[in-house]
Each structure stands twice: as structure tokens, then as C-alpha cells.
Amino acid sequence: MIPVGGYLASVERIQPRWLEQEVRHSVMAFGGGILMAAVAFVLVPQGLELMPIWAALVAFFAGGATFALVERLRHTHAKSNAQFLAMLTDFVPEAIALGAIMASQSSEAALLALLIGGQNLPEAFNAWRELKARGRHRRRHVMRIFFALSAIGPVAVVLGYVFLADLPVVTGAIMMSAAGGILYLMFQDIAVKAHLDNRQAPSLAALAGFALGMAGNALLGGG
């Protein structure tokens, strides 16, 4: 989904300009809705099942603090790539957790896989636009980066499958940390940048993204 999202973002500009802006912000909000669904239906429920509440809360806030530190470092280097950062930092721990869930043969594995794929397409779409806006990368170079990132996913899944199957507390900590980091990024970057004055489409797109996660939870998660 990462290369597909990048490819869709590379097509010709949508006219008129206001429509292009609304489409981009709606895609960003749609991805935000899917991220919220991943937190609500998989990461937090599974994390709470795998570890005591006090440890889950520690991991949750540690994840948010870690993402805040990365955000601070990003601003220190004067870079504007929030969507690229969000795609990378929530994708990898989720993929590791997916491998661990697959090893436990939980029905939640299919739901998490669906949500990871769903969120990566809009995140890649917006990350492409951000990288191109900076004007430092050619189209082929950006696509190489995106294909390399997509290859990280299966590697992370295998690592989680092999090494975390017998470490439920570690798996839970990864999931809760990812949840905390995602919520931090949601309020720090994604929701803010998805907003458009006098436009309701991005907010409705966020509802659609969350609805996708809700439907997936009902169909695949057994809820």
C-alpha cells in the first residue's frame, strides 16, 4: 500500500485547485480515522490483555513521549515531513506486533493487517506530497524510498513472529507504545493538518476511515 499511495499522489494535479486541496486533506483525515480504529479495536484492547494496567499505562505514555522527542528533533532540523514520520514510526511497531499476534493464532491478526494496509495508503499519499513539496527528491528516488519502506514490513512481521511469540508482555508494551505514539501524532500533526476552513469533507473522511476499522472489527475481529 505504501508504493500504491505514492503512485496515486504522483498523478497530475487535480483541478480546480480547491478540489485538489480538499482531496488531499480528506485522504489525510481518512488515514487518521483508520489509525484511530487501530488504536481503539486492536492495539489498546490487545495490549491490556497482555499486561497489567499500570504497565500498559507506562508503555502508553512512553510511546507518546518517544514520538514527542522525535517530533522535537524533526523541528530542530527544520524538516517538514510529519506524514512521512507518522507512516514510518507507527508502521514498524505495528508490523512487529502483527507478527507476534500471528504467532499466537489470534483472530485479531487479520484485523490488524487490514488496518495497517489501509492506513499506509493515505499516509503514503500525503508523505509523497510533503516530500515533493520540499523539492529535494525526484519521482523515481521517492518511489525507491517507498518500496524500501514497504520491504521493512515483512521483515518486522517475521521478527515479531519468531522472537515475540513467547513474550506477551513485550508484545503488549509494543502495542501500547504504538497506541500512545499514534494518538500523539494524531493531535500534534495529522488532525491539525487535515483541517480546512468551511470544508466538511475531511471530517467526514475521518469518520469513513474509522468506519472501515469498525466494519473490519465486526467481520474479522469477532466483535
C-alpha positions as a printed Julia matrix, in Angstrom:
223×3 Matrix{Float64}:
   0.0     0.0     0.0
   2.92    2.38    0.52
   4.05    2.36   -3.16
   0.4     2.47   -4.3
  -0.25    5.54   -2.16
   2.87    7.2    -3.51
   1.88    6.42   -7.1
  -1.62    7.87   -6.65
  -0.09   11.04   -5.19
   2.18   11.41   -8.24
  -0.65   11.72  -10.77
  -1.43   15.04  -12.41
  -2.75   17.83  -10.28
  -6.49   17.85   -9.7
  -8.27   20.92  -11.0
  -9.59   23.24   -9.74
  -7.03   23.91   -7.02
  -9.59   23.99   -4.19
 -10.66   20.45   -5.08
  -7.07   19.19   -5.0
  -6.63   20.72   -1.56
  -9.86   19.16   -0.31
  -8.95   15.73   -1.71
  -5.52   15.81   -0.09
  -6.86   16.81    3.3
  -9.65   14.25    3.05
  -7.15   11.47    2.29
  -5.1    12.58    5.3
  -8.18   12.56    7.54
  -9.24    9.14    6.2
  -5.88    7.74    7.24
  -6.28    9.38   10.63
  -9.63    7.64   11.07
  -8.04    4.27   10.3
  -5.25    4.97   12.79
  -7.82    5.75   15.47
  -9.58    2.47   14.64
  -6.31    0.57   15.01
  -5.83    2.09   18.46
  -9.43    1.5    19.55
 -10.02   -2.0    18.19
  -6.62   -3.73   18.27
  -3.68   -2.02   19.94
  -5.23   -0.95   23.23
  -7.57   -3.95   23.76
  -4.83   -6.45   22.91
  -2.23   -4.54   24.93
  -4.46   -4.54   28.02
  -4.96   -8.29   27.7
  -1.22   -8.93   27.62
  -0.05   -6.8    30.55
  -1.29   -5.25   33.82
  -2.93   -1.85   33.63
  -0.07    0.01   35.36
   2.47   -1.37   32.9
   0.14   -0.64   29.97
  -0.18    2.99   31.06
   3.58    3.34   31.43
   4.12    1.93   27.92
   1.33    4.12   26.53
   2.82    7.36   27.84
   6.34    6.23   27.0
   5.25    5.78   23.39
   3.75    9.26   23.3
   6.87   10.76   24.89
   9.11    8.97   22.39
   7.12   10.3    19.45
   7.22   13.78   21.01
  11.01   13.54   21.22
  11.22   12.51   17.57
   8.95   15.43   16.71
  11.2    17.82   18.62
  14.28   16.52   16.8
  12.47   16.92   13.49
  11.71   20.56   14.21
  15.29   21.13   15.37
  16.5    20.1    11.93
  13.84   22.3    10.29
  12.24   19.5     8.32
   8.57   19.33    7.37
   7.77   15.67    6.86
   5.17   14.87    9.51
   3.28   12.4     7.33
   6.44   10.53    6.35
   7.42   10.37   10.02
   3.96    9.16   11.01
   4.0     6.46    8.36
   7.37    5.13    9.48
   7.01    5.37   13.24
   3.6     3.73   13.52
   4.09    1.21   10.7
   7.13   -0.6    12.09
   5.95   -1.31   15.68
   2.53   -2.32   14.38
   4.14   -4.79   11.97
   6.24   -6.28   14.8
   3.11   -6.63   16.91
   1.31   -8.23   13.95
   3.96  -10.96   13.78
   3.56  -11.7    17.47
  -0.23  -11.85   17.15
   0.07  -14.19   14.17
   2.27  -16.5    16.24
  -0.44  -16.64   18.91
  -3.01  -17.51   16.22
  -5.29  -14.72   17.4
  -8.2   -13.67   15.18
  -7.07  -10.06   15.68
  -4.12  -10.63   13.32
  -6.28  -10.3    10.2
  -7.87   -7.09   11.5
  -4.53   -5.51   12.36
  -3.15   -6.48    8.93
  -6.18   -4.84    7.28
  -5.77   -1.65    9.31
  -2.02   -1.43    8.69
  -2.58   -1.74    4.96
  -5.48    0.69    5.0
  -3.64    3.39    6.92
  -0.44    3.13    4.87
  -2.09    4.08    1.58
  -3.33    7.55    2.68
  -0.19    8.1     4.79
   2.0     7.33    1.76
  -0.18    9.6    -0.39
   0.38   12.56    1.91
   4.01   11.7     2.64
   4.7    11.78   -1.11
   3.12   15.23   -1.4
   5.21   16.51    1.52
   8.46   15.17    0.11
   7.71   16.6    -3.32
   6.75   19.95   -1.83
  10.24   20.21   -0.36
  11.58   19.82   -3.89
  14.63   17.77   -2.92
  13.64   14.4    -4.37
  12.84   13.2    -7.85
   9.87   10.94   -8.52
  11.98    7.8    -9.03
  14.0     8.47   -5.89
  10.86    8.86   -3.77
   9.41    5.63   -5.19
  12.63    3.79   -4.31
  12.29    5.06   -0.74
   8.68    3.9    -0.59
   9.47    0.43   -1.95
  12.28    0.12    0.59
   9.89    1.09    3.39
   7.33   -1.46    2.23
  10.02   -4.16    2.42
  10.59   -3.32    6.09
   7.07   -4.5     6.91
   7.51   -8.24    6.2
  10.87   -8.2     7.98
   9.27   -6.64   11.06
   6.44   -9.19   10.96
   8.9   -12.1    10.82
  10.88  -10.66   13.73
   7.73  -10.38   15.82
   6.61  -13.87   14.83
   9.94  -15.52   15.68
  11.06  -13.62   18.76
   7.92  -12.33   20.49
   5.61  -15.36   20.39
   6.63  -16.33   23.94
   6.99  -12.74   25.22
   3.42  -11.45   25.61
   4.39   -8.61   27.94
   6.9    -7.27   25.41
   4.3    -7.55   22.66
   1.79   -5.7    24.81
   4.33   -2.97   25.55
   5.0    -2.5    21.84
   1.28   -2.27   21.11
   0.59    0.21   23.91
   3.62    2.31   22.94
   2.42    2.4    19.34
  -1.04    3.43   20.53
   0.38    6.28   22.6
   2.57    7.44   19.74
  -0.29    7.34   17.25
  -2.56    9.4    19.48
   0.23   11.93   20.0
   0.78   12.28   16.25
  -2.96   12.48   15.67
  -3.38   15.58   17.8
   0.02   17.06   17.06
   0.1    16.77   13.27
  -2.49   14.74   11.42
  -5.78   16.18   12.72
  -4.41   19.72   12.62
  -3.15   19.5     9.04
  -6.28   17.7     7.83
  -8.48   20.65    8.85
  -9.85   23.0     6.2
 -11.89   26.12    6.96
 -15.51   25.84    5.85
 -14.99   22.31    4.48
 -16.7    19.28    5.95
 -15.24   16.61    3.64
 -12.06   15.9     5.69
 -14.07   15.34    8.87
 -16.45   13.01    7.04
 -13.45   11.19    5.57
 -12.12   10.64    9.1
 -15.47    9.06   10.01
 -15.18    6.83    6.93
 -11.71    5.69    7.98
 -12.91    4.81   11.46
 -15.98    3.09   10.0
 -13.67    0.91    7.92
 -11.94   -0.21   11.11
 -15.31   -0.78   12.79
 -16.5    -2.94    9.89
 -13.22   -4.85    9.89
 -13.53   -5.45   13.63
 -17.04   -6.85   13.15
 -16.04   -9.08   10.23
 -12.56  -10.19   11.23
 -12.2    -9.5    14.93
 -15.27  -11.34   16.02
 -16.85   -8.26   17.56
